[in-house]
């Protein structure tokens, strides 16, 4: 079935990627090391305006969930099939974010904070290498009051699938609870992402509260191992862990859970109904890899902990946000898990060949 308007809703921490080619003097001025990812300090704050003034500057509406939603929207090619909520500031970068989301075909209802600036991620590019400096700011300020407004709750009502990355647990767990309970009461599909080891370790209580509502849980092998360790499961076997995640208690009204764990170039592991299936990943030759660190995509607090962490000697790096976006694009159309995984791998492959979380005009997936 074709995707309907507003079928997929995402909520998360929006970051505007500000990407530009810079020189060594720029790196020295702001004390930036290449191939690094850090949170902004006081000394970095003037850098964002300086980057924005460069003639080659590019803006991308980023942050983990927003990336996945944009990729799903691109794969679906149905205007307004997806929507998104998160917090930005009332400033020029916020305006860029709105423009960028609109151009992507996503219906974005941002909460605009009066005091904090829009969350940004500087992407400094030198000779094909890059460094990422994230300033979360307004992305940390989302309030459930915004969600409860009729025009915003309407997006929740309209959606049949709701996806939220684990990062949002650090910002507005009460908002997550509201939509999770709505999904359970209305037979909708609620999907979560483990997102980063630190979420599994330090936000375990918040995570435990919402996981019973999750019909799907995504993660990578690093996150899965930490998730298991924190719970004392005493196994590092990804298939076993996926199975255990799928069998965690469910909230009332939920029938079953599917766990989807990626492991870089190794097969994607899917646990469902007490069984585990694995799906091979399409490998890319090294020369096709453009964006080895995902250029800030879904950077949030994970720094370089990109959802697909690839073994050193593998010639493939797939991006987690893109994988989830591709997966969701098929799931919301009622396609099989096999097709959804295939679409996830396809989307990640397309995006790894391009700078940042960008994509060609139309997908070539069938």
mmCIF file of C-alpha atoms in Angstrom:
data_model
loop_
_atom_site.group_PDB
_atom_site.id
_atom_site.type_symbol
_atom_site.label_atom_id
_atom_site.label_comp_id
_atom_site.label_asym_id
_atom_site.label_seq_id
_atom_site.Cartn_x
_atom_site.Cartn_y
_atom_site.Cartn_z
ATOM 1 C CA UNK A 1 0.000 0.000 0.000
ATOM 2 C CA UNK A 2 1.189 3.525 -0.734
ATOM 3 C CA UNK A 3 2.134 5.814 2.157
ATOM 4 C CA UNK A 4 -0.583 8.184 3.305
ATOM 5 C CA UNK A 5 -0.100 11.761 4.473
ATOM 6 C CA UNK A 6 1.437 11.993 7.965
ATOM 7 C CA UNK A 7 1.751 8.207 8.329
ATOM 8 C CA UNK A 8 5.174 8.512 10.005
ATOM 9 C CA UNK A 9 6.041 10.899 12.857
ATOM 10 C CA UNK A 10 9.486 11.470 14.346
ATOM 11 C CA UNK A 11 10.386 13.379 17.515
ATOM 12 C CA UNK A 12 13.921 14.292 18.489
ATOM 13 C CA UNK A 13 16.748 16.771 18.884
ATOM 14 C CA UNK A 14 17.129 18.859 15.704
ATOM 15 C CA UNK A 15 20.615 20.076 14.827
ATOM 16 C CA UNK A 16 21.379 22.213 11.798
ATOM 17 C CA UNK A 17 24.530 20.879 10.122
ATOM 18 C CA UNK A 18 26.592 23.845 8.884
ATOM 19 C CA UNK A 19 29.146 22.428 6.498
ATOM 20 C CA UNK A 20 31.966 24.317 4.742
ATOM 21 C CA UNK A 21 35.458 23.762 3.392
ATOM 22 C CA UNK A 22 37.972 25.508 5.643
ATOM 23 C CA UNK A 23 41.768 25.854 5.792
ATOM 24 C CA UNK A 24 44.387 24.953 8.390
ATOM 25 C CA UNK A 25 44.373 28.512 9.733
ATOM 26 C CA UNK A 26 40.659 28.162 10.543
ATOM 27 C CA UNK A 27 41.333 24.885 12.367
ATOM 28 C CA UNK A 28 44.167 26.489 14.333
ATOM 29 C CA UNK A 29 42.050 29.556 15.213
ATOM 30 C CA UNK A 30 39.382 27.426 16.876
ATOM 31 C CA UNK A 31 41.725 24.670 18.107
ATOM 32 C CA UNK A 32 40.033 21.962 16.012
ATOM 33 C CA UNK A 33 41.562 18.573 15.218
ATOM 34 C CA UNK A 34 40.562 16.760 12.040
ATOM 35 C CA UNK A 35 38.651 13.477 12.176
ATOM 36 C CA UNK A 36 37.353 14.410 15.578
ATOM 37 C CA UNK A 37 33.925 14.993 17.080
ATOM 38 C CA UNK A 38 33.386 17.135 20.152
ATOM 39 C CA UNK A 39 30.792 19.230 21.947
ATOM 40 C CA UNK A 40 31.294 22.979 21.523
ATOM 41 C CA UNK A 41 33.044 24.981 24.221
ATOM 42 C CA UNK A 42 32.963 28.758 24.753
ATOM 43 C CA UNK A 43 35.922 29.248 22.365
ATOM 44 C CA UNK A 44 34.018 27.593 19.498
ATOM 45 C CA UNK A 45 30.857 29.701 19.631
ATOM 46 C CA UNK A 46 31.929 32.483 17.186
ATOM 47 C CA UNK A 47 32.878 29.790 14.655
ATOM 48 C CA UNK A 48 29.289 29.036 13.584
ATOM 49 C CA UNK A 49 28.687 32.522 12.180
ATOM 50 C CA UNK A 50 32.092 32.496 10.506
ATOM 51 C CA UNK A 51 31.298 29.160 8.820
ATOM 52 C CA UNK A 52 27.891 30.490 7.766
ATOM 53 C CA UNK A 53 29.556 33.469 6.062
ATOM 54 C CA UNK A 54 31.639 31.232 3.753
ATOM 55 C CA UNK A 55 30.561 31.146 0.112
ATOM 56 C CA UNK A 56 30.600 27.324 -0.009
ATOM 57 C CA UNK A 57 28.453 26.822 3.113
ATOM 58 C CA UNK A 58 25.776 24.101 3.052
ATOM 59 C CA UNK A 59 22.926 23.603 5.515
ATOM 60 C CA UNK A 60 21.334 20.242 6.316
ATOM 61 C CA UNK A 61 18.468 19.705 8.772
ATOM 62 C CA UNK A 62 20.111 17.067 10.951
ATOM 63 C CA UNK A 63 19.988 15.307 14.301
ATOM 64 C CA UNK A 64 19.470 11.530 14.434
ATOM 65 C CA UNK A 65 15.683 11.293 14.240
ATOM 66 C CA UNK A 66 15.309 14.137 11.756
ATOM 67 C CA UNK A 67 17.856 12.452 9.460
ATOM 68 C CA UNK A 68 15.919 9.187 9.560
ATOM 69 C CA UNK A 69 12.647 11.002 8.857
ATOM 70 C CA UNK A 70 14.171 12.928 5.924
ATOM 71 C CA UNK A 71 15.566 9.708 4.444
ATOM 72 C CA UNK A 72 12.192 7.943 4.838
ATOM 73 C CA UNK A 73 10.495 10.922 3.166
ATOM 74 C CA UNK A 74 12.977 10.768 0.273
ATOM 75 C CA UNK A 75 12.437 7.022 -0.158
ATOM 76 C CA UNK A 76 8.641 7.413 -0.050
ATOM 77 C CA UNK A 77 8.416 10.341 -2.504
ATOM 78 C CA UNK A 78 4.902 11.104 -1.193
ATOM 79 C CA UNK A 79 4.705 14.776 -0.158
ATOM 80 C CA UNK A 80 3.943 15.142 3.558
ATOM 81 C CA UNK A 81 4.087 11.393 4.287
ATOM 82 C CA UNK A 82 6.325 12.218 7.261
ATOM 83 C CA UNK A 83 6.241 14.752 10.077
ATOM 84 C CA UNK A 84 8.671 15.807 12.802
ATOM 85 C CA UNK A 85 8.790 17.695 16.101
ATOM 86 C CA UNK A 86 11.719 19.054 18.087
ATOM 87 C CA UNK A 87 13.013 22.326 19.507
ATOM 88 C CA UNK A 88 14.862 25.105 17.666
ATOM 89 C CA UNK A 89 15.631 28.747 18.504
ATOM 90 C CA UNK A 90 14.092 31.895 17.061
ATOM 91 C CA UNK A 91 17.066 32.833 14.887
ATOM 92 C CA UNK A 92 18.510 32.645 11.370
ATOM 93 C CA UNK A 93 19.687 29.046 11.840
ATOM 94 C CA UNK A 94 16.178 28.115 12.954
ATOM 95 C CA UNK A 95 14.839 29.662 9.744
ATOM 96 C CA UNK A 96 17.373 27.600 7.735
ATOM 97 C CA UNK A 97 16.192 24.457 9.559
ATOM 98 C CA UNK A 98 12.552 25.172 8.680
ATOM 99 C CA UNK A 99 13.438 25.882 5.055
ATOM 100 C CA UNK A 100 15.515 22.706 4.793
ATOM 101 C CA UNK A 101 12.860 20.434 6.331
ATOM 102 C CA UNK A 102 10.201 21.935 4.072
ATOM 103 C CA UNK A 103 12.389 21.398 0.986
ATOM 104 C CA UNK A 104 12.777 17.754 2.065
ATOM 105 C CA UNK A 105 8.979 17.363 2.063
ATOM 106 C CA UNK A 106 8.758 16.830 5.845
ATOM 107 C CA UNK A 107 5.942 18.514 7.806
ATOM 108 C CA UNK A 108 7.947 19.988 10.691
ATOM 109 C CA UNK A 109 6.284 21.550 13.732
ATOM 110 C CA UNK A 110 9.173 22.974 15.729
ATOM 111 C CA UNK A 111 8.870 24.321 19.242
ATOM 112 C CA UNK A 112 10.688 27.674 19.053
ATOM 113 C CA UNK A 113 12.512 28.515 22.258
ATOM 114 C CA UNK A 114 12.732 32.241 23.044
ATOM 115 C CA UNK A 115 16.083 32.079 24.829
ATOM 116 C CA UNK A 116 18.297 29.298 23.430
ATOM 117 C CA UNK A 117 19.851 29.421 19.941
ATOM 118 C CA UNK A 118 19.107 26.681 17.405
ATOM 119 C CA UNK A 119 21.216 23.563 17.914
ATOM 120 C CA UNK A 120 23.995 23.402 15.350
ATOM 121 C CA UNK A 121 26.756 21.088 14.254
ATOM 122 C CA UNK A 122 29.761 22.621 12.518
ATOM 123 C CA UNK A 123 31.206 20.370 9.828
ATOM 124 C CA UNK A 124 34.699 21.645 8.999
ATOM 125 C CA UNK A 125 36.034 20.013 5.840
ATOM 126 C CA UNK A 126 39.712 19.954 4.848
ATOM 127 C CA UNK A 127 40.863 17.806 1.927
ATOM 128 C CA UNK A 128 38.149 15.190 2.301
ATOM 129 C CA UNK A 129 38.635 14.904 6.070
ATOM 130 C CA UNK A 130 36.314 16.585 8.508
ATOM 131 C CA UNK A 131 35.764 17.570 12.067
ATOM 132 C CA UNK A 132 32.450 17.920 13.903
ATOM 133 C CA UNK A 133 31.632 20.385 16.670
ATOM 134 C CA UNK A 134 28.092 20.212 18.058
ATOM 135 C CA UNK A 135 26.322 22.904 20.058
ATOM 136 C CA UNK A 136 23.045 21.353 21.275
ATOM 137 C CA UNK A 137 21.465 24.517 22.719
ATOM 138 C CA UNK A 138 17.744 24.659 21.884
ATOM 139 C CA UNK A 139 17.660 20.962 20.911
ATOM 140 C CA UNK A 140 17.800 20.314 24.678
ATOM 141 C CA UNK A 141 14.765 22.495 25.417
ATOM 142 C CA UNK A 142 11.725 20.643 24.024
ATOM 143 C CA UNK A 143 8.667 20.766 26.317
ATOM 144 C CA UNK A 144 5.636 18.475 26.350
ATOM 145 C CA UNK A 145 3.380 21.595 26.439
ATOM 146 C CA UNK A 146 4.223 22.040 22.742
ATOM 147 C CA UNK A 147 3.241 18.442 22.001
ATOM 148 C CA UNK A 148 -0.121 18.881 23.774
ATOM 149 C CA UNK A 149 -1.195 21.844 21.613
ATOM 150 C CA UNK A 150 -4.049 20.688 19.328
ATOM 151 C CA UNK A 151 -2.234 21.546 16.059
ATOM 152 C CA UNK A 152 0.790 19.466 17.157
ATOM 153 C CA UNK A 153 -1.091 16.592 18.785
ATOM 154 C CA UNK A 154 -2.932 16.343 15.438
ATOM 155 C CA UNK A 155 0.341 15.014 13.951
ATOM 156 C CA UNK A 156 0.356 12.277 16.618
ATOM 157 C CA UNK A 157 -3.307 11.445 15.883
ATOM 158 C CA UNK A 158 -2.630 11.228 12.150
ATOM 159 C CA UNK A 159 0.520 9.065 12.427
ATOM 160 C CA UNK A 160 0.328 5.281 12.337
ATOM 161 C CA UNK A 161 4.062 4.854 13.036
ATOM 162 C CA UNK A 162 6.027 6.928 15.573
ATOM 163 C CA UNK A 163 9.842 6.806 15.684
ATOM 164 C CA UNK A 164 12.028 8.336 18.412
ATOM 165 C CA UNK A 165 15.796 7.949 18.863
ATOM 166 C CA UNK A 166 17.087 7.290 22.384
ATOM 167 C CA UNK A 167 18.712 10.745 22.530
ATOM 168 C CA UNK A 168 15.293 12.308 23.155
ATOM 169 C CA UNK A 169 15.210 10.492 26.520
ATOM 170 C CA UNK A 170 17.756 13.075 27.692
ATOM 171 C CA UNK A 171 15.433 15.944 26.746
ATOM 172 C CA UNK A 172 11.729 15.129 27.133
ATOM 173 C CA UNK A 173 10.939 11.669 28.535
ATOM 174 C CA UNK A 174 7.407 12.852 29.381
ATOM 175 C CA UNK A 175 6.739 13.628 25.695
ATOM 176 C CA UNK A 176 7.927 10.132 24.762
ATOM 177 C CA UNK A 177 5.642 8.621 27.395
ATOM 178 C CA UNK A 178 2.633 10.519 26.034
ATOM 179 C CA UNK A 179 3.080 9.301 22.447
ATOM 180 C CA UNK A 180 4.073 5.778 23.557
ATOM 181 C CA UNK A 181 0.860 5.423 25.576
ATOM 182 C CA UNK A 182 -1.165 6.876 22.696
ATOM 183 C CA UNK A 183 0.372 4.322 20.312
ATOM 184 C CA UNK A 184 -0.456 1.433 22.670
ATOM 185 C CA UNK A 185 -4.044 2.596 23.198
ATOM 186 C CA UNK A 186 -4.652 3.106 19.469
ATOM 187 C CA UNK A 187 -2.945 0.055 18.000
ATOM 188 C CA UNK A 188 -0.150 2.096 16.399
ATOM 189 C CA UNK A 189 3.469 1.108 15.872
ATOM 190 C CA UNK A 190 5.990 2.734 18.216
ATOM 191 C CA UNK A 191 9.701 2.442 17.394
ATOM 192 C CA UNK A 192 12.754 3.352 19.489
ATOM 193 C CA UNK A 193 16.496 3.401 18.928
ATOM 194 C CA UNK A 194 19.110 2.575 21.592
ATOM 195 C CA UNK A 195 21.142 5.385 19.934
ATOM 196 C CA UNK A 196 24.337 5.310 22.031
ATOM 197 C CA UNK A 197 26.051 3.341 24.790
ATOM 198 C CA UNK A 198 25.764 6.267 27.224
ATOM 199 C CA UNK A 199 21.949 6.244 26.862
ATOM 200 C CA UNK A 200 21.891 2.539 27.781
ATOM 201 C CA UNK A 201 24.174 3.195 30.773
ATOM 202 C CA UNK A 202 23.159 6.546 32.225
ATOM 203 C CA UNK A 203 19.531 6.909 31.134
ATOM 204 C CA UNK A 204 18.531 3.351 31.931
ATOM 205 C CA UNK A 205 15.572 4.308 34.148
ATOM 206 C CA UNK A 206 14.023 6.544 31.486
ATOM 207 C CA UNK A 207 14.716 3.863 28.859
ATOM 208 C CA UNK A 208 13.136 1.096 30.999
ATOM 209 C CA UNK A 209 9.953 3.131 31.296
ATOM 210 C CA UNK A 210 9.344 3.432 27.530
ATOM 211 C CA UNK A 211 10.771 0.162 26.176
ATOM 212 C CA UNK A 212 7.649 -1.882 27.074
ATOM 213 C CA UNK A 213 5.760 0.274 24.539
ATOM 214 C CA UNK A 214 8.255 -0.276 21.718
ATOM 215 C CA UNK A 215 7.134 -2.572 18.889
ATOM 216 C CA UNK A 216 10.576 -2.199 17.275
ATOM 217 C CA UNK A 217 13.941 -1.509 18.878
ATOM 218 C CA UNK A 218 16.926 -0.573 16.700
ATOM 219 C CA UNK A 219 20.565 -0.499 17.749
ATOM 220 C CA UNK A 220 24.077 -1.423 16.738
ATOM 221 C CA UNK A 221 26.285 -4.140 18.174
ATOM 222 C CA UNK A 222 28.160 -1.807 20.555
ATOM 223 C CA UNK A 223 24.922 -0.473 22.027
ATOM 224 C CA UNK A 224 23.429 -3.979 22.207
ATOM 225 C CA UNK A 225 26.434 -5.279 24.187
ATOM 226 C CA UNK A 226 26.267 -2.378 26.664
ATOM 227 C CA UNK A 227 22.477 -2.829 26.952
ATOM 228 C CA UNK A 228 23.071 -6.509 27.829
ATOM 229 C CA UNK A 229 25.949 -5.752 30.223
ATOM 230 C CA UNK A 230 23.924 -3.167 32.180
ATOM 231 C CA UNK A 231 21.227 -5.823 32.660
ATOM 232 C CA UNK A 232 23.685 -8.525 33.724
ATOM 233 C CA UNK A 233 22.851 -10.823 30.776
ATOM 234 C CA UNK A 234 26.420 -12.160 30.613
ATOM 235 C CA UNK A 235 26.541 -12.640 26.851
ATOM 236 C CA UNK A 236 28.146 -10.711 24.017
ATOM 237 C CA UNK A 237 26.454 -12.826 21.358
ATOM 238 C CA UNK A 238 24.441 -10.364 19.247
ATOM 239 C CA UNK A 239 21.832 -12.936 18.184
ATOM 240 C CA UNK A 240 21.204 -13.900 21.824
ATOM 241 C CA UNK A 241 20.988 -10.247 22.880
ATOM 242 C CA UNK A 242 18.581 -9.385 20.025
ATOM 243 C CA UNK A 243 16.374 -12.293 21.098
ATOM 244 C CA UNK A 244 16.396 -11.156 24.734
ATOM 245 C CA UNK A 245 15.548 -7.562 23.720
ATOM 246 C CA UNK A 246 12.625 -8.830 21.621
ATOM 247 C CA UNK A 247 11.377 -10.806 24.633
ATOM 248 C CA UNK A 248 11.492 -7.988 27.218
ATOM 249 C CA UNK A 249 8.104 -7.294 28.877
ATOM 250 C CA UNK A 250 5.441 -5.570 26.774
ATOM 251 C CA UNK A 251 2.955 -2.892 27.819
ATOM 252 C CA UNK A 252 -0.700 -3.945 27.736
ATOM 253 C CA UNK A 253 -2.113 -3.756 24.224
ATOM 254 C CA UNK A 254 1.225 -4.691 22.625
ATOM 255 C CA UNK A 255 1.387 -8.054 20.831
ATOM 256 C CA UNK A 256 5.115 -8.522 20.174
ATOM 257 C CA UNK A 257 8.433 -6.766 19.694
ATOM 258 C CA UNK A 258 11.010 -6.967 16.911
ATOM 259 C CA UNK A 259 14.669 -6.168 17.609
ATOM 260 C CA UNK A 260 16.854 -4.985 14.696
ATOM 261 C CA UNK A 261 20.601 -4.889 15.414
ATOM 262 C CA UNK A 262 23.131 -3.722 12.839
ATOM 263 C CA UNK A 263 26.785 -4.745 13.002
ATOM 264 C CA UNK A 264 28.629 -2.741 10.400
ATOM 265 C CA UNK A 265 29.589 -4.873 7.433
ATOM 266 C CA UNK A 266 28.351 -8.021 9.186
ATOM 267 C CA UNK A 267 24.750 -9.161 8.698
ATOM 268 C CA UNK A 268 21.800 -7.288 10.194
ATOM 269 C CA UNK A 269 20.258 -9.353 13.017
ATOM 270 C CA UNK A 270 16.467 -9.423 13.374
ATOM 271 C CA UNK A 271 14.780 -11.169 16.328
ATOM 272 C CA UNK A 272 11.040 -11.831 16.148
ATOM 273 C CA UNK A 273 8.650 -14.455 17.577
ATOM 274 C CA UNK A 274 11.455 -16.271 19.421
ATOM 275 C CA UNK A 275 13.513 -16.692 16.226
ATOM 276 C CA UNK A 276 16.539 -14.876 14.836
ATOM 277 C CA UNK A 277 17.170 -14.114 11.160
ATOM 278 C CA UNK A 278 20.237 -12.506 9.642
ATOM 279 C CA UNK A 279 20.377 -10.397 6.477
ATOM 280 C CA UNK A 280 23.600 -9.714 4.600
ATOM 281 C CA UNK A 281 24.707 -6.112 4.076
ATOM 282 C CA UNK A 282 25.605 -4.736 0.630
ATOM 283 C CA UNK A 283 29.322 -3.952 0.790
ATOM 284 C CA UNK A 284 30.828 -0.930 -0.908
ATOM 285 C CA UNK A 285 34.358 -0.750 -2.339
ATOM 286 C CA UNK A 286 36.589 1.741 -0.457
ATOM 287 C CA UNK A 287 36.772 4.248 -3.308
ATOM 288 C CA UNK A 288 33.004 4.735 -3.124
ATOM 289 C CA UNK A 289 33.102 5.912 0.497
ATOM 290 C CA UNK A 290 32.724 9.683 0.674
ATOM 291 C CA UNK A 291 31.383 10.364 4.096
ATOM 292 C CA UNK A 292 33.236 8.167 6.535
ATOM 293 C CA UNK A 293 31.922 9.855 9.649
ATOM 294 C CA UNK A 294 28.413 10.704 8.550
ATOM 295 C CA UNK A 295 29.252 14.424 8.578
ATOM 296 C CA UNK A 296 27.461 15.231 11.772
ATOM 297 C CA UNK A 297 24.435 13.275 10.858
ATOM 298 C CA UNK A 298 22.615 12.318 13.983
ATOM 299 C CA UNK A 299 25.684 13.540 15.796
ATOM 300 C CA UNK A 300 23.843 14.628 18.890
ATOM 301 C CA UNK A 301 25.773 13.338 21.893
ATOM 302 C CA UNK A 302 27.000 10.200 20.277
ATOM 303 C CA UNK A 303 30.013 11.993 18.800
ATOM 304 C CA UNK A 304 31.611 9.434 16.489
ATOM 305 C CA UNK A 305 29.579 6.568 17.842
ATOM 306 C CA UNK A 306 27.756 6.222 14.523
ATOM 307 C CA UNK A 307 25.064 3.582 14.615
ATOM 308 C CA UNK A 308 26.951 1.336 12.198
ATOM 309 C CA UNK A 309 30.342 0.885 13.825
ATOM 310 C CA UNK A 310 32.412 -0.964 11.261
ATOM 311 C CA UNK A 311 35.396 -3.239 11.966
ATOM 312 C CA UNK A 312 38.647 -1.470 10.994
ATOM 313 C CA UNK A 313 39.474 -3.622 7.998
ATOM 314 C CA UNK A 314 36.031 -3.555 6.407
ATOM 315 C CA UNK A 315 35.530 -1.616 3.201
ATOM 316 C CA UNK A 316 32.034 -0.587 4.158
ATOM 317 C CA UNK A 317 30.656 2.088 6.438
ATOM 318 C CA UNK A 318 26.913 2.353 6.647
ATOM 319 C CA UNK A 319 25.078 5.091 8.433
ATOM 320 C CA UNK A 320 22.596 4.225 11.128
ATOM 321 C CA UNK A 321 20.200 7.118 10.654
ATOM 322 C CA UNK A 322 19.935 6.345 6.951
ATOM 323 C CA UNK A 323 19.420 2.634 7.602
ATOM 324 C CA UNK A 324 16.491 3.360 9.916
ATOM 325 C CA UNK A 325 15.026 5.847 7.409
ATOM 326 C CA UNK A 326 15.146 3.295 4.610
ATOM 327 C CA UNK A 327 13.709 0.591 6.864
ATOM 328 C CA UNK A 328 10.809 2.809 7.966
ATOM 329 C CA UNK A 329 9.984 3.781 4.372
ATOM 330 C CA UNK A 330 8.999 0.189 3.595
ATOM 331 C CA UNK A 331 7.511 -0.696 6.965
ATOM 332 C CA UNK A 332 4.944 2.125 6.773
ATOM 333 C CA UNK A 333 3.835 0.735 3.417
ATOM 334 C CA UNK A 334 3.145 -2.665 4.968
ATOM 335 C CA UNK A 335 6.177 -4.321 3.340
ATOM 336 C CA UNK A 336 8.022 -7.295 4.863
ATOM 337 C CA UNK A 337 10.935 -7.141 7.310
ATOM 338 C CA UNK A 338 13.152 -8.481 4.494
ATOM 339 C CA UNK A 339 12.186 -5.573 2.220
ATOM 340 C CA UNK A 340 12.588 -3.100 5.071
ATOM 341 C CA UNK A 341 16.133 -4.307 5.870
ATOM 342 C CA UNK A 342 17.018 -4.240 2.168
ATOM 343 C CA UNK A 343 15.761 -0.643 1.902
ATOM 344 C CA UNK A 344 17.733 0.281 5.030
ATOM 345 C CA UNK A 345 20.942 -1.065 3.510
ATOM 346 C CA UNK A 346 20.148 0.657 0.196
ATOM 347 C CA UNK A 347 19.609 4.055 1.846
ATOM 348 C CA UNK A 348 22.778 3.766 3.933
ATOM 349 C CA UNK A 349 24.745 2.850 0.809
ATOM 350 C CA UNK A 350 23.450 5.869 -1.102
ATOM 351 C CA UNK A 351 24.207 8.265 1.734
ATOM 352 C CA UNK A 352 27.711 6.968 2.419
ATOM 353 C CA UNK A 353 28.597 7.911 -1.177
ATOM 354 C CA UNK A 354 27.630 11.527 -0.619
ATOM 355 C CA UNK A 355 28.825 14.273 1.734
ATOM 356 C CA UNK A 356 26.566 14.656 4.771
ATOM 357 C CA UNK A 357 23.108 13.152 5.060
ATOM 358 C CA UNK A 358 22.164 14.130 1.514
ATOM 359 C CA UNK A 359 20.694 12.119 -1.321
ATOM 360 C CA UNK A 360 19.972 12.315 -5.065
ATOM 361 C CA UNK A 361 16.617 13.665 -6.243
ATOM 362 C CA UNK A 362 14.948 10.262 -6.438
ATOM 363 C CA UNK A 363 15.742 6.840 -4.992
ATOM 364 C CA UNK A 364 16.504 3.917 -7.282
ATOM 365 C CA UNK A 365 15.156 1.193 -4.987
ATOM 366 C CA UNK A 366 12.784 -1.576 -6.012
#
